Coordinates of C-alpha atoms in Angstrom, one line a residue:
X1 CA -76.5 -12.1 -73.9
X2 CA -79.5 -13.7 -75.7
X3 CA -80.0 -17.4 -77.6
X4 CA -81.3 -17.8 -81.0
X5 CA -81.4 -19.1 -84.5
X6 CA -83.9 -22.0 -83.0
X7 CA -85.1 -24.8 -85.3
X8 CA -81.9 -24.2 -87.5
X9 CA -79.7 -26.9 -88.8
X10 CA -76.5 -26.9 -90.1
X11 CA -75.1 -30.2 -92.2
X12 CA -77.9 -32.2 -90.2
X13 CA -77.2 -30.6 -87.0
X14 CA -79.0 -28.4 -84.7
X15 CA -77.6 -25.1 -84.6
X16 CA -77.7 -21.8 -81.6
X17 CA -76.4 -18.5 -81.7
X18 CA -75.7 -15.9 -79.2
X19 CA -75.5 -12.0 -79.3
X20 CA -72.6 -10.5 -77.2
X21 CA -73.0 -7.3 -76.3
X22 CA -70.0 -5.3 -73.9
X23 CA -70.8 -1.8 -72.9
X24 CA -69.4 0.9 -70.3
X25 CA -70.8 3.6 -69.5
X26 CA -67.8 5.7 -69.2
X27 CA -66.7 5.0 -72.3
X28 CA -68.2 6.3 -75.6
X29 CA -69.9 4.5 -77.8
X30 CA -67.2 3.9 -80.7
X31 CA -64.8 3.0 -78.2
X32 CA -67.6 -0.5 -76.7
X33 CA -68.0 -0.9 -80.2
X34 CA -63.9 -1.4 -80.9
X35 CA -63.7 -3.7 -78.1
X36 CA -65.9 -5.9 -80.0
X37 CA -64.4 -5.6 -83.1
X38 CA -61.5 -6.9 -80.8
X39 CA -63.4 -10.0 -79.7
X40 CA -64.9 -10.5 -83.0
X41 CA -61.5 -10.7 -84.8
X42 CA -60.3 -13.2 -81.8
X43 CA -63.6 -15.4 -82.8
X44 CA -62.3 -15.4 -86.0
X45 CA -58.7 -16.3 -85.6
X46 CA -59.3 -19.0 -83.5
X47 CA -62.8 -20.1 -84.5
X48 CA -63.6 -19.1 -87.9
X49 CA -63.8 -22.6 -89.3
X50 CA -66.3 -24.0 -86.6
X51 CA -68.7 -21.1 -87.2
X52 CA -72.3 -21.4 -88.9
X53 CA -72.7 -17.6 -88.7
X54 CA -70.7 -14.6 -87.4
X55 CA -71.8 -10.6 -87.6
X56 CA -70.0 -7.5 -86.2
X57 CA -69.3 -3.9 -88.2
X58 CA -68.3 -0.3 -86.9
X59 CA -69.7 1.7 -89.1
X60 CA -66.9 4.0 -87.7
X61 CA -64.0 3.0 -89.0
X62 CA -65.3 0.2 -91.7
X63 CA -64.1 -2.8 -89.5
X64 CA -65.9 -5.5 -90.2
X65 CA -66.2 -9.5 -89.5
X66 CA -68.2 -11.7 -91.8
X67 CA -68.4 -15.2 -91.7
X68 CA -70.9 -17.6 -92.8
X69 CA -71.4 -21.7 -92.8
X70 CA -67.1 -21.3 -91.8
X71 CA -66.3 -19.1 -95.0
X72 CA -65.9 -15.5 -94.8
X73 CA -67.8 -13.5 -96.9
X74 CA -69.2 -9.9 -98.0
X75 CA -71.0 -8.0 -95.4
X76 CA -74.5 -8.4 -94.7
X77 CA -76.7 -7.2 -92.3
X78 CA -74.6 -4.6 -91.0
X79 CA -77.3 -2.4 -89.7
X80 CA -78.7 -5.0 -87.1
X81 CA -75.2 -5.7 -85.7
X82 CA -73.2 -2.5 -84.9
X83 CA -73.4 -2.8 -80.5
X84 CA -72.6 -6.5 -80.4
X85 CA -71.4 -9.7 -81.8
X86 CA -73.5 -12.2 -83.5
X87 CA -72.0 -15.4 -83.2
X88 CA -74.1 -19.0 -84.0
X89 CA -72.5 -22.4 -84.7
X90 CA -73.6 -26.1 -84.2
X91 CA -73.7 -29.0 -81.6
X92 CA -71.2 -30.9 -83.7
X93 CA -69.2 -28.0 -84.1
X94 CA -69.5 -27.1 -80.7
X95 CA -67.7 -30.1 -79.3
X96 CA -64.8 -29.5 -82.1
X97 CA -64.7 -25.9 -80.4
X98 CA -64.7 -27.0 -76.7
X99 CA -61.9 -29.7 -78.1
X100 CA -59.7 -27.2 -79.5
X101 CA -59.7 -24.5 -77.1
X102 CA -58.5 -27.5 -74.3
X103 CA -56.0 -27.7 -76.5
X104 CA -54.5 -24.0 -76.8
X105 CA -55.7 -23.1 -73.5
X106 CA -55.9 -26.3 -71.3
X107 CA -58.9 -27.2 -69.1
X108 CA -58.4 -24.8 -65.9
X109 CA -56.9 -27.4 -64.2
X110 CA -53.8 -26.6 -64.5
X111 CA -51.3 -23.8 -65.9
X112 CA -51.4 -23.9 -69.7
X113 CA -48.0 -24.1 -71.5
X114 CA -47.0 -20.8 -73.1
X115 CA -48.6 -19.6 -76.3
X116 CA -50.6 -23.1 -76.1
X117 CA -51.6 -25.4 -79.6
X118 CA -50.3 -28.1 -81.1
X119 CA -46.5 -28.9 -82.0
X120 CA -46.4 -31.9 -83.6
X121 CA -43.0 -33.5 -84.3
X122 CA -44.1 -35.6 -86.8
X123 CA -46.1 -34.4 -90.4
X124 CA -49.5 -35.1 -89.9
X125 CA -51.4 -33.5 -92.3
X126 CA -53.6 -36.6 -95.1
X127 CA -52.2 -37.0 -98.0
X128 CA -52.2 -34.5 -100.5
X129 CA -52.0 -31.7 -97.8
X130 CA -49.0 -29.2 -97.1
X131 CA -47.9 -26.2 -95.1
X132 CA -47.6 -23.8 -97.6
X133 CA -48.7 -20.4 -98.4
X134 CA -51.2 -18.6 -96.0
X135 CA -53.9 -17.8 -99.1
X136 CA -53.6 -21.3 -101.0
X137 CA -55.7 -23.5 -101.7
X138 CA -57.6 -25.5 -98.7
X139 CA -54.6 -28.0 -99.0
X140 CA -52.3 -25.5 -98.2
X141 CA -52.1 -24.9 -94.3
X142 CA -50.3 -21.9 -93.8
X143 CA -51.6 -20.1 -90.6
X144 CA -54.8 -18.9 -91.6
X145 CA -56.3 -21.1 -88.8
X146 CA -54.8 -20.6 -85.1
X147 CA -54.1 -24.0 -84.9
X148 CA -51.7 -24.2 -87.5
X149 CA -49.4 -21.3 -86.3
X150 CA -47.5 -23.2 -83.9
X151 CA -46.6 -25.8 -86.3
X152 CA -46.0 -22.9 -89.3
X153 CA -44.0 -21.3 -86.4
X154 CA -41.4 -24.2 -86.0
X155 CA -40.9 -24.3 -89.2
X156 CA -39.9 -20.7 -89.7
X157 CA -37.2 -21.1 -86.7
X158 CA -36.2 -24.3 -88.7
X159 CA -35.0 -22.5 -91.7
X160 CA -33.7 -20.0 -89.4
X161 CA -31.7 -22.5 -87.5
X162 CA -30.4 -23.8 -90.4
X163 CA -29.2 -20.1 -92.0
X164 CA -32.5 -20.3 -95.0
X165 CA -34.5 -17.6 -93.4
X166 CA -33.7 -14.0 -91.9
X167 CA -32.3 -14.2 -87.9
X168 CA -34.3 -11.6 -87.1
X169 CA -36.7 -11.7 -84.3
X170 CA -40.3 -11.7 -84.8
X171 CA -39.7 -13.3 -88.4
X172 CA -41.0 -16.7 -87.4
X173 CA -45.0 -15.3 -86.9
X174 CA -46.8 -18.2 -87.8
X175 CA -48.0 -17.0 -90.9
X176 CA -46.7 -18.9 -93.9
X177 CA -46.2 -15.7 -96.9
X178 CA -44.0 -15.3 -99.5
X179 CA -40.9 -14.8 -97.4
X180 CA -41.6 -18.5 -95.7
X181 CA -42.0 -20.0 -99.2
X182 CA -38.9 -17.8 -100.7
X183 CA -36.9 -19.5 -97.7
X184 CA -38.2 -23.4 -98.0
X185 CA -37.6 -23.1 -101.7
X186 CA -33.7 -22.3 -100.9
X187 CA -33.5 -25.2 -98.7
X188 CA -35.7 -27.3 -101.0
X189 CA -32.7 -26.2 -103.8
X190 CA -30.1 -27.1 -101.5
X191 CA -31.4 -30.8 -100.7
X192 CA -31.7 -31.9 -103.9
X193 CA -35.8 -31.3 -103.6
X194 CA -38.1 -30.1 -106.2
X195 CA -38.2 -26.5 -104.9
X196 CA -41.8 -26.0 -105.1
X197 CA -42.3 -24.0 -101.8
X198 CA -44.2 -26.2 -99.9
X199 CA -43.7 -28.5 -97.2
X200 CA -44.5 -31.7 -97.5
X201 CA -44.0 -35.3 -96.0
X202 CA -41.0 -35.3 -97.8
X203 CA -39.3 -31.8 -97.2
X204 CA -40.7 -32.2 -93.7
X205 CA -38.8 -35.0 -93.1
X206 CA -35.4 -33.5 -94.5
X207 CA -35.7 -30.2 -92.8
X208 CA -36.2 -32.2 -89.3
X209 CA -33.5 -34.5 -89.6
X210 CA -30.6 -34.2 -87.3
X211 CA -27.8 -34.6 -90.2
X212 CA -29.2 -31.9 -92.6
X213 CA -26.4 -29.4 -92.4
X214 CA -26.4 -25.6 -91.8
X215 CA -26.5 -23.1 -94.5
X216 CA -22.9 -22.0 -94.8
X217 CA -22.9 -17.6 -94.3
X218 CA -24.5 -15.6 -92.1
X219 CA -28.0 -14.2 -92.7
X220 CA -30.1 -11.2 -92.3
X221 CA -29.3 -10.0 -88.9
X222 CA -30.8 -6.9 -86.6
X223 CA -32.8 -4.2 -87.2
X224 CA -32.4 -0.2 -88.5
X225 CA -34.4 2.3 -88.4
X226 CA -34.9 5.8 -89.7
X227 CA -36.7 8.8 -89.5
X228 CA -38.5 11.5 -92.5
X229 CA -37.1 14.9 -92.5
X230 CA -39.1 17.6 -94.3
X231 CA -38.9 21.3 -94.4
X232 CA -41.7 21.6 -91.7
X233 CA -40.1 19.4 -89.5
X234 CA -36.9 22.0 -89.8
X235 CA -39.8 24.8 -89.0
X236 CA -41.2 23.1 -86.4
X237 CA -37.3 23.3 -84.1
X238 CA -35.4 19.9 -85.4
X239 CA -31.8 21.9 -85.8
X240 CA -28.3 20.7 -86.8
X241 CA -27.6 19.2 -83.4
X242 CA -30.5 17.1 -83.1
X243 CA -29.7 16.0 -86.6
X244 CA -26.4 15.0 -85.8
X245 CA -27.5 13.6 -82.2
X246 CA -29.8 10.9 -84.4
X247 CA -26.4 9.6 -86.3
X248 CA -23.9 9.4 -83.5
X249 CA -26.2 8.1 -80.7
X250 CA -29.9 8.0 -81.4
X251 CA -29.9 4.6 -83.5
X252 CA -30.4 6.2 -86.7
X253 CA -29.1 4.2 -89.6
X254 CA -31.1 6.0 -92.4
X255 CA -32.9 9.3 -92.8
X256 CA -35.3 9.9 -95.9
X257 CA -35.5 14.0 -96.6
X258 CA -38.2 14.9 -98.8
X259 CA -36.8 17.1 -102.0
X260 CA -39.0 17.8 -104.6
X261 CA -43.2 18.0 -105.1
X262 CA -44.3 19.5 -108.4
X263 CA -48.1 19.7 -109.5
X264 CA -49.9 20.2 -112.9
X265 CA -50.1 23.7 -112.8
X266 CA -46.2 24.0 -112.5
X267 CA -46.3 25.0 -108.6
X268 CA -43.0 23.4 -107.3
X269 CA -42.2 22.4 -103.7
X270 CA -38.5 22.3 -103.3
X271 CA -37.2 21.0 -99.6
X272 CA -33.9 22.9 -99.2
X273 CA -34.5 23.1 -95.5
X274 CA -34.5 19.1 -95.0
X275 CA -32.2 18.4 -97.8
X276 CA -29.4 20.3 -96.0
X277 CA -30.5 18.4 -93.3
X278 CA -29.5 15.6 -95.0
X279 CA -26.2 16.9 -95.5
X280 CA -25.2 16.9 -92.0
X281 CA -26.5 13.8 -91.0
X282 CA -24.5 12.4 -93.9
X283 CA -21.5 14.6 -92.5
X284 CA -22.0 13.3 -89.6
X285 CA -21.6 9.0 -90.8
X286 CA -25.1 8.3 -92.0
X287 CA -24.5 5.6 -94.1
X288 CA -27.8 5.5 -96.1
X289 CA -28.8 9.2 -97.0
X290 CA -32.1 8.7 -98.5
X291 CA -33.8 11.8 -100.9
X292 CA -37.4 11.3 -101.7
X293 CA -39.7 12.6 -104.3
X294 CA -43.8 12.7 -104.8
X295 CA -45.1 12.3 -108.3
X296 CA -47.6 14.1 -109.0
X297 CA -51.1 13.4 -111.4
X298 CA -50.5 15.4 -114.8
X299 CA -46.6 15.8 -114.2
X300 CA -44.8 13.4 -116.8
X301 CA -41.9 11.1 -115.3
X302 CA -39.4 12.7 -117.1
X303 CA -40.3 15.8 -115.8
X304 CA -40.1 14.7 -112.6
X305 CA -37.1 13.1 -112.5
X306 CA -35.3 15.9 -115.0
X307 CA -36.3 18.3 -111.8
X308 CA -35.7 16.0 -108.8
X309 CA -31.9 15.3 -110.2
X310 CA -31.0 19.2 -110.6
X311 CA -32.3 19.9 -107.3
X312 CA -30.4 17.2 -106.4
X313 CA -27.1 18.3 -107.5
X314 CA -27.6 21.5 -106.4
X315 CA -28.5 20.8 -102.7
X316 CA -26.8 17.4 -102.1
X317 CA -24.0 17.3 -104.6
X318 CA -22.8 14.2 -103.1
X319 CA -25.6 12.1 -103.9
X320 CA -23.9 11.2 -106.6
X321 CA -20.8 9.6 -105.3
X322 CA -22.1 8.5 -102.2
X323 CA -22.4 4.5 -101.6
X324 CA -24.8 4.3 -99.7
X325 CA -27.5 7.0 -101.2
X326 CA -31.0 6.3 -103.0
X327 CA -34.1 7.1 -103.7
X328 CA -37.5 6.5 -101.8
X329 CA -40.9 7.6 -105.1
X330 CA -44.0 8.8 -102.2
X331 CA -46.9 7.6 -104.4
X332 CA -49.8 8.5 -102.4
X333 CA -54.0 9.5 -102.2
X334 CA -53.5 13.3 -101.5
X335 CA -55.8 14.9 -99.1
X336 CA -56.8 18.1 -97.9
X337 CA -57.5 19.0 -93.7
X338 CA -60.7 17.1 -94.1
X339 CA -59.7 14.0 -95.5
X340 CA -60.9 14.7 -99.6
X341 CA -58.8 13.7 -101.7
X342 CA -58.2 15.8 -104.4
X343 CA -54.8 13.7 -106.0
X344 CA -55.2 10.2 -105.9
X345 CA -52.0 9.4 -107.9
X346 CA -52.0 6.6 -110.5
X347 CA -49.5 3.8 -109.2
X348 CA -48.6 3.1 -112.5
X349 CA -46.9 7.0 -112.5
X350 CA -45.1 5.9 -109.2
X351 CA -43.6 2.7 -110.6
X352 CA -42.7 4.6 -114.1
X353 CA -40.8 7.5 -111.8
X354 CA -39.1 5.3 -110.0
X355 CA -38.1 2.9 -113.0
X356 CA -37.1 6.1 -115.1
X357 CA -35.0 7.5 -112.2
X358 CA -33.3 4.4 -111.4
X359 CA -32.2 4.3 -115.5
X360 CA -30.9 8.1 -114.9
X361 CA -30.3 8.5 -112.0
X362 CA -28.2 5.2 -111.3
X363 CA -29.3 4.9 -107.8
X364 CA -31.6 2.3 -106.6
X365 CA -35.8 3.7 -105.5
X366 CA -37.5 2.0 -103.2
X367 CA -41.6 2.6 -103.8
X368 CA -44.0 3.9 -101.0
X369 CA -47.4 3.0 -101.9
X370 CA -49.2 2.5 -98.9
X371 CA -51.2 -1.2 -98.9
X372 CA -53.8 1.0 -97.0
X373 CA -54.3 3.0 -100.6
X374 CA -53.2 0.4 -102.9
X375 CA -53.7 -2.5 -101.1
X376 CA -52.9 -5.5 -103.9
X377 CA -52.7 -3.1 -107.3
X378 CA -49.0 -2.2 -107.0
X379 CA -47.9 -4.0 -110.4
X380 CA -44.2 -6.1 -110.2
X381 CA -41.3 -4.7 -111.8
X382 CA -37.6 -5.5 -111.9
X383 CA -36.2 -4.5 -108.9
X384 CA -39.3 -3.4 -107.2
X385 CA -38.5 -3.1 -103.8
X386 CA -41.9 -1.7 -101.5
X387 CA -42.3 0.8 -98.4
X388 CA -45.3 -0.1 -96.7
X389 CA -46.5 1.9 -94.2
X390 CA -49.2 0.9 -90.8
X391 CA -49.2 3.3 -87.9
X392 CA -50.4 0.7 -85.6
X393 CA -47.0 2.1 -83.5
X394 CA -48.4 5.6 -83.0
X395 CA -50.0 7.2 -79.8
X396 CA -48.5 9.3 -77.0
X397 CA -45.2 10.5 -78.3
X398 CA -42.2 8.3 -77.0
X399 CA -38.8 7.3 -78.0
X400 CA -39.2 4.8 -81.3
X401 CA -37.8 1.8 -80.1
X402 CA -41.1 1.7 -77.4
X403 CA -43.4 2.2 -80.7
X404 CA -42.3 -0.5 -82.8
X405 CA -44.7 -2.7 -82.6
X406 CA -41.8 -5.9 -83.5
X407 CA -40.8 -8.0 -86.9
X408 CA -44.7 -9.5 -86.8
X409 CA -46.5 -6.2 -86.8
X410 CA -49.2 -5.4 -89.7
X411 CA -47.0 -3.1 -91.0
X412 CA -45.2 -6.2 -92.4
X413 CA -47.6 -7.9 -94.2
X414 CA -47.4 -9.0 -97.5
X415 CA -49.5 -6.8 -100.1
X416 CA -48.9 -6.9 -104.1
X417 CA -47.3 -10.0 -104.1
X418 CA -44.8 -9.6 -101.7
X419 CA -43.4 -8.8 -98.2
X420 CA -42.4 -5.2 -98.1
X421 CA -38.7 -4.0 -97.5
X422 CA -39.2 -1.2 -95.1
X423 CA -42.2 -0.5 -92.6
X424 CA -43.2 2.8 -91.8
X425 CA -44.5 2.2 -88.1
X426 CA -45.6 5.6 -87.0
X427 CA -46.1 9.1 -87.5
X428 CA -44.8 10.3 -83.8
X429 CA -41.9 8.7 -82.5
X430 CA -39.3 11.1 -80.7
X431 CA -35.3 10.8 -81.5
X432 CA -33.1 11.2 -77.9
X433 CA -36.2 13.0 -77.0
X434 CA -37.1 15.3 -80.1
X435 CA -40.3 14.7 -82.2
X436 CA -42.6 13.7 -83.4
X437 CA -40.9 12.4 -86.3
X438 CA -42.2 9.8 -89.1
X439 CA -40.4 6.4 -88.3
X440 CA -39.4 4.0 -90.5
X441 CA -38.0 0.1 -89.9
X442 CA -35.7 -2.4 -92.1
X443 CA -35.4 -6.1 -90.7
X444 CA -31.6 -6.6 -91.5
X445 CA -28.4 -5.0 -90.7
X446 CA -26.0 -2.8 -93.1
X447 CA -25.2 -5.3 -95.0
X448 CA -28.7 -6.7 -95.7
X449 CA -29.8 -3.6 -96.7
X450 CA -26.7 -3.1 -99.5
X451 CA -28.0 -6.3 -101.0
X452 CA -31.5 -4.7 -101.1
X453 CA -30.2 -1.7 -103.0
X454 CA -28.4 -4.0 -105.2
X455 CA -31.2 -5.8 -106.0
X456 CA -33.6 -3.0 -106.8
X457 CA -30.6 -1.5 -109.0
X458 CA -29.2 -4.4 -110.7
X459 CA -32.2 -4.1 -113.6
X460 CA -30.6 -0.5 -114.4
X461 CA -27.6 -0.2 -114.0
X462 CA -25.3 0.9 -116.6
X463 CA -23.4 -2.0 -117.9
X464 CA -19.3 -0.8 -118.0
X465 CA -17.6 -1.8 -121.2
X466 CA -14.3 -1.5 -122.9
X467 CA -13.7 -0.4 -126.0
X468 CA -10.3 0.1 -127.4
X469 CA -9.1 3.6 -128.7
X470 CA -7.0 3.1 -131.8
X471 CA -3.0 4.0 -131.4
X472 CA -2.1 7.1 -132.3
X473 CA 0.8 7.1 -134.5
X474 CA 3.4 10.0 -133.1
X475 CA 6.5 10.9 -134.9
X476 CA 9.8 12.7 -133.1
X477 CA 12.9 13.1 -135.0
X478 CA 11.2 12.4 -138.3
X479 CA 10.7 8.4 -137.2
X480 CA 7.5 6.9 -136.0
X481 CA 6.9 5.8 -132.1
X482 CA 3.9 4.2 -130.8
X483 CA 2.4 5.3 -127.7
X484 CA -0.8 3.3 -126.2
X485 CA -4.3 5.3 -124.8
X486 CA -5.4 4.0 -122.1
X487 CA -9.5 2.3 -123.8
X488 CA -11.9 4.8 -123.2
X489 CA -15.2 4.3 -121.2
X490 CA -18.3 4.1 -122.7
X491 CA -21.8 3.3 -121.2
X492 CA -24.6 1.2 -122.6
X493 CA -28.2 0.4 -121.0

């Protein structure tokens, strides 16, 4: 550990810094230089905004934390700082840092409350200030500070105590996004309030106060999960059984078979293997049978979806009538062994397959796009519903339930606007003991998930209309007799 930045000020007042360096020699190299990271992203959470200067990168893996006079910003000076932390700030700032972490953390004297922070029960933010979304403007405290979480927190568990917000645990984080605003904005509607999104003195007051009344109906409740099937997983042992095993006692509430792949030069990839899969687990009471396709650069939509509907109805005829069946479109950065990409697939083709299949096919597409590809260039459409994807669960192989990581994991962040329906959570989990298999999460139960595929099919769907048939005019024994058709059934978009 060494001392600098002497004779610097910052905002009149003398400034220090400090290099922290951790190393083990049994470790390798990347692996010291990821335990910084680790302490260099807890300086920021807690910190950031009492910092005159902050440096770490691993070249590695592109992690990097960049703040400067308490504002983060691009990298610089990444080759000087790849072993160790760079940290400076100010004596002002320093007491403001030795104030705040006797607050989270307490003073050693004594044993520190759980989670620590502040919980005010009264507002106390200055006028003009609100706890609102997370990347607002500076009068919006939303949890990008560490400080505020606690207080974002109670909220959350307000609106779920009071039947606004999902009860689900894990969905009160601390982090105020689009789901928190979606949910104040209900109550905001039912109060009477302008339904703005935010909580101020005003809303703060009504959601706090003992008389305001409980949102009649239940809300989101539970979890489900579900698993990819594709015809290498088949190849690689998963058999009818194990497929069957997942439905009636492995916790599967959904499974998402891969079914077609076709590439510019006309080279098809048909799944039979997984989509009879499908079948059996669908045989077997799987109440959300899932088929999924991946557009491909140079392959129109209508192409795609013209080919992904008659393999369809050839493999899983019951796709059609089945209640609970949809789509997942796999828009994704293909790559070879190496990592090269030779595909990266437009998202504008994903959203245009899975708009155009949804107007054919009549059943509601969720969209994969990965935030880790994408990240916030997923345009909005009606009915967009997204499948994010953050393998922060994976490692040694072990039954799912031990990999997800909870209803706050990175997985669920927001990205393009908004929260994403369904995490994919890792690439390895096991099934009553057979994997690895791609897992996949919802926050809801059945019936939460019905109104999902409502939603993302509501845009498309077919209206029904009725349009009488004229009466025939039939004549027995010479007189005429009247005999009513019953209207006929016609379909507009």
């Amino acid at each position: 550990m060494s001392s600098h930045h002497y004779g610097l000020s910052y905002n009149g007042w003398p400034t220090a810094a400090i290099d922290l360096g951790g190393y083990d020699d049994i470790e390798s190299n990347t692996k010291d230089q990821e335990d910084m990271g680790r302490a260099a992203d807890w300086i920021f959470e807690y910190f950031s905004d009492l910092t005159v200067e902050l440096i770490h990168t691993q070249p590695h893996n592109d992690h990097e934390t960049y703040v400067r006079d308490q504002v983060r910003v691009p990298p610089y000076a990444a080759a000087d700082h790849v072993n160790h932390i760079h940290w400076a700030t100010s004596t002002e700032l320093m007491d403001r840092i030795e104030e705040r972490a006797r607050s989270l953390w307490g003073d050693g004297s004594g044993p520190v409350k759980p989670g620590g922070g502040v919980d005010p029960q009264e507002f106390d933010l200055p006028p003009g200030h609100y706890y609102g979304l997370i990347d607002g403007p500076a009068e919006s405290h939303g949890g990008y500070y560490a400080v505020e979480r606690p207080v974002v927190r109670r909220i959350q568990e307000r609106l779920q105590a009071l039947g606004f917000a999902p009860n689900v645990a894990g969905w009160a984080d601390g982090l105020f996004e689009e789901a928190t605003e979606s949910a104040v904005k209900s109550f905001q509607t039912a109060q009477g309030l302008p339904p703005d999104g935010r909580v101020n003195h005003e809303t703060w007051d009504k959601l706090f106060d003992s008389e305001t009344k409980k949102q009649p109906g239940p809300g989101p409740t539970g979890i489900m999960f579900g698993c990819d099937i594709y015809d290498f997983t088949v190849q690689n042992g998963l058999t009818e059984n194990h497929v069957r095993s997942f439905v009636e006692n492995g916790g599967l509430t959904f499974i998402n078979a891969k079914f077609w792949e076709q590439d510019k030069d006309g080279a098809t990839y048909p799944h039979k293997k997984a989509a009879k899969m499908l079948r059996v687990a669908t045989e077997a009471g799987l109440p959300f049978p899932c088929g999924f396709v991946a557009p491909r650069t140079g392959v129109s939509p209508q192409v795609t979806v013209t080919n992904l509907i008659a393999f369809a109805d050839s493999n899983f005829p019951m796709w059609r009538e089945h209640p609970g069946f949809w789509w997942q479109v796999d828009v994704e950065h293909w790559a070879d062994a190496n990592g090269d990409v030779y595909d990266p697939v437009d998202i504008n083709l994903g959203v245009a397959v899975a708009k155009h299949l949804m107007k054919e096919g009549q059943k509601p597409a969720f969209l994969y796009a990965a935030p880790w590809a994408y990240h916030d260039t997923v345009p909005n459409y009606q009915g967009r519903k997204l499948w994010a994807s953050n393998y922060s669960g994976s490692g040694a192989s072990r039954d799912y339930r031990e990999m997800y990581l909870g209803d706050n994991a990175p997985g669920w962040k927001s990205y393009s606007g908004s929260v994403p329906t369904i995490n994919q959570f890792c690439s390895d989990g096991k099934v009553n003991g057979w994997g690895p298999l791609v897992m996949s999460a919802f926050r809801g139960g059945q019936e939460d998930f019905r109104r999902a595929l409502g939603e993302a099919l509501a845009p498309y769907k077919k209206k029904r209309i009725e349009r009488p048939t004229p009466e025939p005019v039939i004549r027995l024994n010479g007189g005429p007799r009247e005999r009513t058709l019953v209207a006929a059934s016609v379909y507009r978009h």
